[in-house]
CSV table of C-alpha atoms in Angstrom, one decimal:
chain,number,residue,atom,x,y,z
A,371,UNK,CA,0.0,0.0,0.0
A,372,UNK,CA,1.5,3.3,-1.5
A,373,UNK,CA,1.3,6.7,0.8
A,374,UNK,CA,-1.2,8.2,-1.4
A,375,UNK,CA,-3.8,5.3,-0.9
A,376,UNK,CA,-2.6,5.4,2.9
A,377,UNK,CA,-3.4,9.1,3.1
A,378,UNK,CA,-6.6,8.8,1.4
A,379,UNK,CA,-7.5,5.6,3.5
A,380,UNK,CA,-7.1,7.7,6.7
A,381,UNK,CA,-8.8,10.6,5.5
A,382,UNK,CA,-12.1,8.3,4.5
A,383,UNK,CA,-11.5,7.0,8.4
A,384,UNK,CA,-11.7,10.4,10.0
A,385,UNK,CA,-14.5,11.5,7.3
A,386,UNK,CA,-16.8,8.9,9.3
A,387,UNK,CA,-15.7,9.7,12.8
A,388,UNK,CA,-13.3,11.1,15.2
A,389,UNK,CA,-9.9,9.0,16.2
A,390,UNK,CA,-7.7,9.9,18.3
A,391,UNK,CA,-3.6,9.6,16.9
A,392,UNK,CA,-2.9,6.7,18.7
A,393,UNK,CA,-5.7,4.5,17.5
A,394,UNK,CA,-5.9,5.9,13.9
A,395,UNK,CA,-2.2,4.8,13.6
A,396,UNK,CA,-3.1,0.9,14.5
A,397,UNK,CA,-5.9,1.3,12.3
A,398,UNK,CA,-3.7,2.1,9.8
A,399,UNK,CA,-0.9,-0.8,10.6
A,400,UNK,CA,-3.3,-3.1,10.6
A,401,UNK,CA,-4.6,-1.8,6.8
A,402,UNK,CA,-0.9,-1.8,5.7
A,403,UNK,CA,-0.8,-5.6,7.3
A,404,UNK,CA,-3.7,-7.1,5.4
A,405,UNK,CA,-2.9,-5.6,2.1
A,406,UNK,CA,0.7,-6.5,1.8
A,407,UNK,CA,3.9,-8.0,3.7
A,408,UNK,CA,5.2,-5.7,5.8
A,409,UNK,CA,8.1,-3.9,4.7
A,410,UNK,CA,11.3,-1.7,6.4
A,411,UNK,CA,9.4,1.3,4.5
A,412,UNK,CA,6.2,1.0,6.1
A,413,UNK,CA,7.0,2.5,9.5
A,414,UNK,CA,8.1,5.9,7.2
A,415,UNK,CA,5.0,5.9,5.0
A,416,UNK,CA,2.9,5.2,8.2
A,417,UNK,CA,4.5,8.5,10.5
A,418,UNK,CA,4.6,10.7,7.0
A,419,UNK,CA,0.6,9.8,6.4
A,420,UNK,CA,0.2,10.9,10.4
A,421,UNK,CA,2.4,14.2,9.7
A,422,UNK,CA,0.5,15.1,7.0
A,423,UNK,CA,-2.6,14.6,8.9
A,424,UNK,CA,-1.9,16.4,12.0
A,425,UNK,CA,-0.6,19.5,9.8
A,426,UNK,CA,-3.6,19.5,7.2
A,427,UNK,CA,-5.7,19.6,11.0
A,428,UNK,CA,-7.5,16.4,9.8
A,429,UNK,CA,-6.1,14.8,13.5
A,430,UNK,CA,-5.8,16.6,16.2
A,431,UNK,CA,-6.1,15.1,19.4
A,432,UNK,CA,-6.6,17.5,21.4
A,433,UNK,CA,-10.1,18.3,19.3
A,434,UNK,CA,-11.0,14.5,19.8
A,435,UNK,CA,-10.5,14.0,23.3
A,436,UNK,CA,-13.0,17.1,24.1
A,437,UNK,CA,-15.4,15.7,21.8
A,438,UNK,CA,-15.2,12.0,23.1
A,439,UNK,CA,-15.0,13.5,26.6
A,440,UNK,CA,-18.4,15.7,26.1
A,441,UNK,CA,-19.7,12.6,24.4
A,442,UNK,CA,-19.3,10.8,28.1
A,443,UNK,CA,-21.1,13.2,30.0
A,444,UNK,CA,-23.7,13.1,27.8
A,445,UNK,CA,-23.8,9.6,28.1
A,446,UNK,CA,-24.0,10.2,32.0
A,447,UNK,CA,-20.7,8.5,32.5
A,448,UNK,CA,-18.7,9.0,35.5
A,449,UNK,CA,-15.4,10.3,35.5
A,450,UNK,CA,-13.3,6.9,36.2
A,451,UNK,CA,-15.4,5.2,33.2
A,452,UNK,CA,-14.6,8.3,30.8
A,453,UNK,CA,-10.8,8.3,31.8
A,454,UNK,CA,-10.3,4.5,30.9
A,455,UNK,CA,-12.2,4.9,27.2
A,456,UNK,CA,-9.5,7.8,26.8
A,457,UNK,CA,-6.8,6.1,27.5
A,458,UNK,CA,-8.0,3.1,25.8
A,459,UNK,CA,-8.2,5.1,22.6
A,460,UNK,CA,-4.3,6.1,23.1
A,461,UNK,CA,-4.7,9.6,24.2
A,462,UNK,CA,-2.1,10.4,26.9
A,463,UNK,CA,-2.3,10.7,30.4
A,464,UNK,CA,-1.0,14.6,30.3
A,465,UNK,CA,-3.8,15.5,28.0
A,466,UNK,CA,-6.6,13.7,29.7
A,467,UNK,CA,-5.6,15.1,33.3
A,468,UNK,CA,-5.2,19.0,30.9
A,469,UNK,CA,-9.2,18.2,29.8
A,470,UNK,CA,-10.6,17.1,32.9
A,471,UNK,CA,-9.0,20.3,34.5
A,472,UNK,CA,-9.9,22.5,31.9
A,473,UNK,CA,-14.1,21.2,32.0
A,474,UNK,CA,-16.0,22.3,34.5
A,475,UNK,CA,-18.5,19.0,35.1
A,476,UNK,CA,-20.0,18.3,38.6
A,477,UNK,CA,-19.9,15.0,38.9
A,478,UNK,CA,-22.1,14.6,42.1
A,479,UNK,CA,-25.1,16.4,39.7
A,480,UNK,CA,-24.1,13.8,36.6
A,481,UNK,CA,-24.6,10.9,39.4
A,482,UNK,CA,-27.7,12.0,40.7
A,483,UNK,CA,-29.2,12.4,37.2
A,484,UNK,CA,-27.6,9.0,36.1
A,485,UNK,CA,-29.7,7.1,39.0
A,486,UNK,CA,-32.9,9.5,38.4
A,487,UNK,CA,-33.2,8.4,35.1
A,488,UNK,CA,-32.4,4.5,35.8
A,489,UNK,CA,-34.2,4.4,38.8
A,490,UNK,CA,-36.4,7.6,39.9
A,491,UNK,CA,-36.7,9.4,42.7
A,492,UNK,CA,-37.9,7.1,45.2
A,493,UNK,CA,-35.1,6.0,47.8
A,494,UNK,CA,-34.6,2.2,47.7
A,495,UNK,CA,-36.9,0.3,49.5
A,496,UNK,CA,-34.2,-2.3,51.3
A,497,UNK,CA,-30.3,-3.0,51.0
A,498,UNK,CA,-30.6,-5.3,48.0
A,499,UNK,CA,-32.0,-3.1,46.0
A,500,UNK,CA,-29.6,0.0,47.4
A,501,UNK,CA,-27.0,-2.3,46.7
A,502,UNK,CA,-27.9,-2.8,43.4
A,503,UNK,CA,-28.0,0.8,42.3
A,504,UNK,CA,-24.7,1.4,43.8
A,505,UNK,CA,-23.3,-1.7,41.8
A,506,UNK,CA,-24.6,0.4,38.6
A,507,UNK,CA,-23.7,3.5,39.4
A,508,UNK,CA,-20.0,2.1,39.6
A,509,UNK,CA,-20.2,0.6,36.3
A,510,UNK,CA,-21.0,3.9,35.2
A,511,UNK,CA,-17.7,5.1,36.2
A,512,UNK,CA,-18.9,7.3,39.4
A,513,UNK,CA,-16.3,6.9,42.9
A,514,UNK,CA,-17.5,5.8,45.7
A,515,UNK,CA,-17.8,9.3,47.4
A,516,UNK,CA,-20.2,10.3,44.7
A,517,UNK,CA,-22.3,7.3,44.9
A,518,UNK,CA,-22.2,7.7,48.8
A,519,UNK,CA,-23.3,11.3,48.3
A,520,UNK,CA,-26.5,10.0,47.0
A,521,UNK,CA,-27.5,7.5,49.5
């Protein structure tokens, strides 16, 4: 696979969503592996196609993370659960602590509204199910001091 059809490649990728540089690049090597045996050349082609991408603005990561970072609040994610996907999509640990800084979200509020809309407004009538709005609350990514806020 030539640079051109590389470029073009990546270009129909970001066209259809947001990546962030990390994951767009093993995208890409995975692209270059099915098409052809990998060669010493490949590593160039690969970091010359990213170059060109972050200068042309196509990928910039600092764009993507606020966007898939907005997406998990609107999603009524909790701030642990939203700082794995990040990482998970290769963004680094520097620019996820900058955007969480930089974002004023109250996470207490996103909690509360998280378990309105699951649950309601009625208090849980015993400890099984308390315990088992607690247990979803975590897997929504919320601490432990913000689920204890609410009970």
């Amino acid at each position: 696979m030539d640079e051109k059809q590389l470029y073009h490649y990546a270009i129909w990728l970001l066209g259809r969503r947001e990546y962030a540089g990390a994951e767009l690049a093993r995208k890409l090597k995975r692209k270059i592996a099915e098409k052809q045996e990998t060669s010493p050349t490949d590593e160039h082609v690969l970091s010359h196609v990213m170059t060109r991408l972050t200068d042309s603005q196509y990928l910039d990561d600092t764009r993507s993370i606020v966007l898939f970072f907005q997406a998990g609040v609107r999603k009524l994610h909790g701030p642990v659960r939203i700082r794995q996907e990040l990482r998970q999509k290769g963004f680094s640990g520097e620019l996820i602590d900058s955007v969480f800084s930089a974002q004023e979200t109250d996470w207490f509020e996103q909690a509360r509204e998280a378990k309105m809309k699951k649950f309601g407004e009625s208090r849980p009538a015993d400890y099984k199910e308390k315990q088992k709005q607690m247990r979803y609350l975590m897997y929504r990514g919320f601490t432990s001091d913000q689920i204890y806020e609410l009970y």
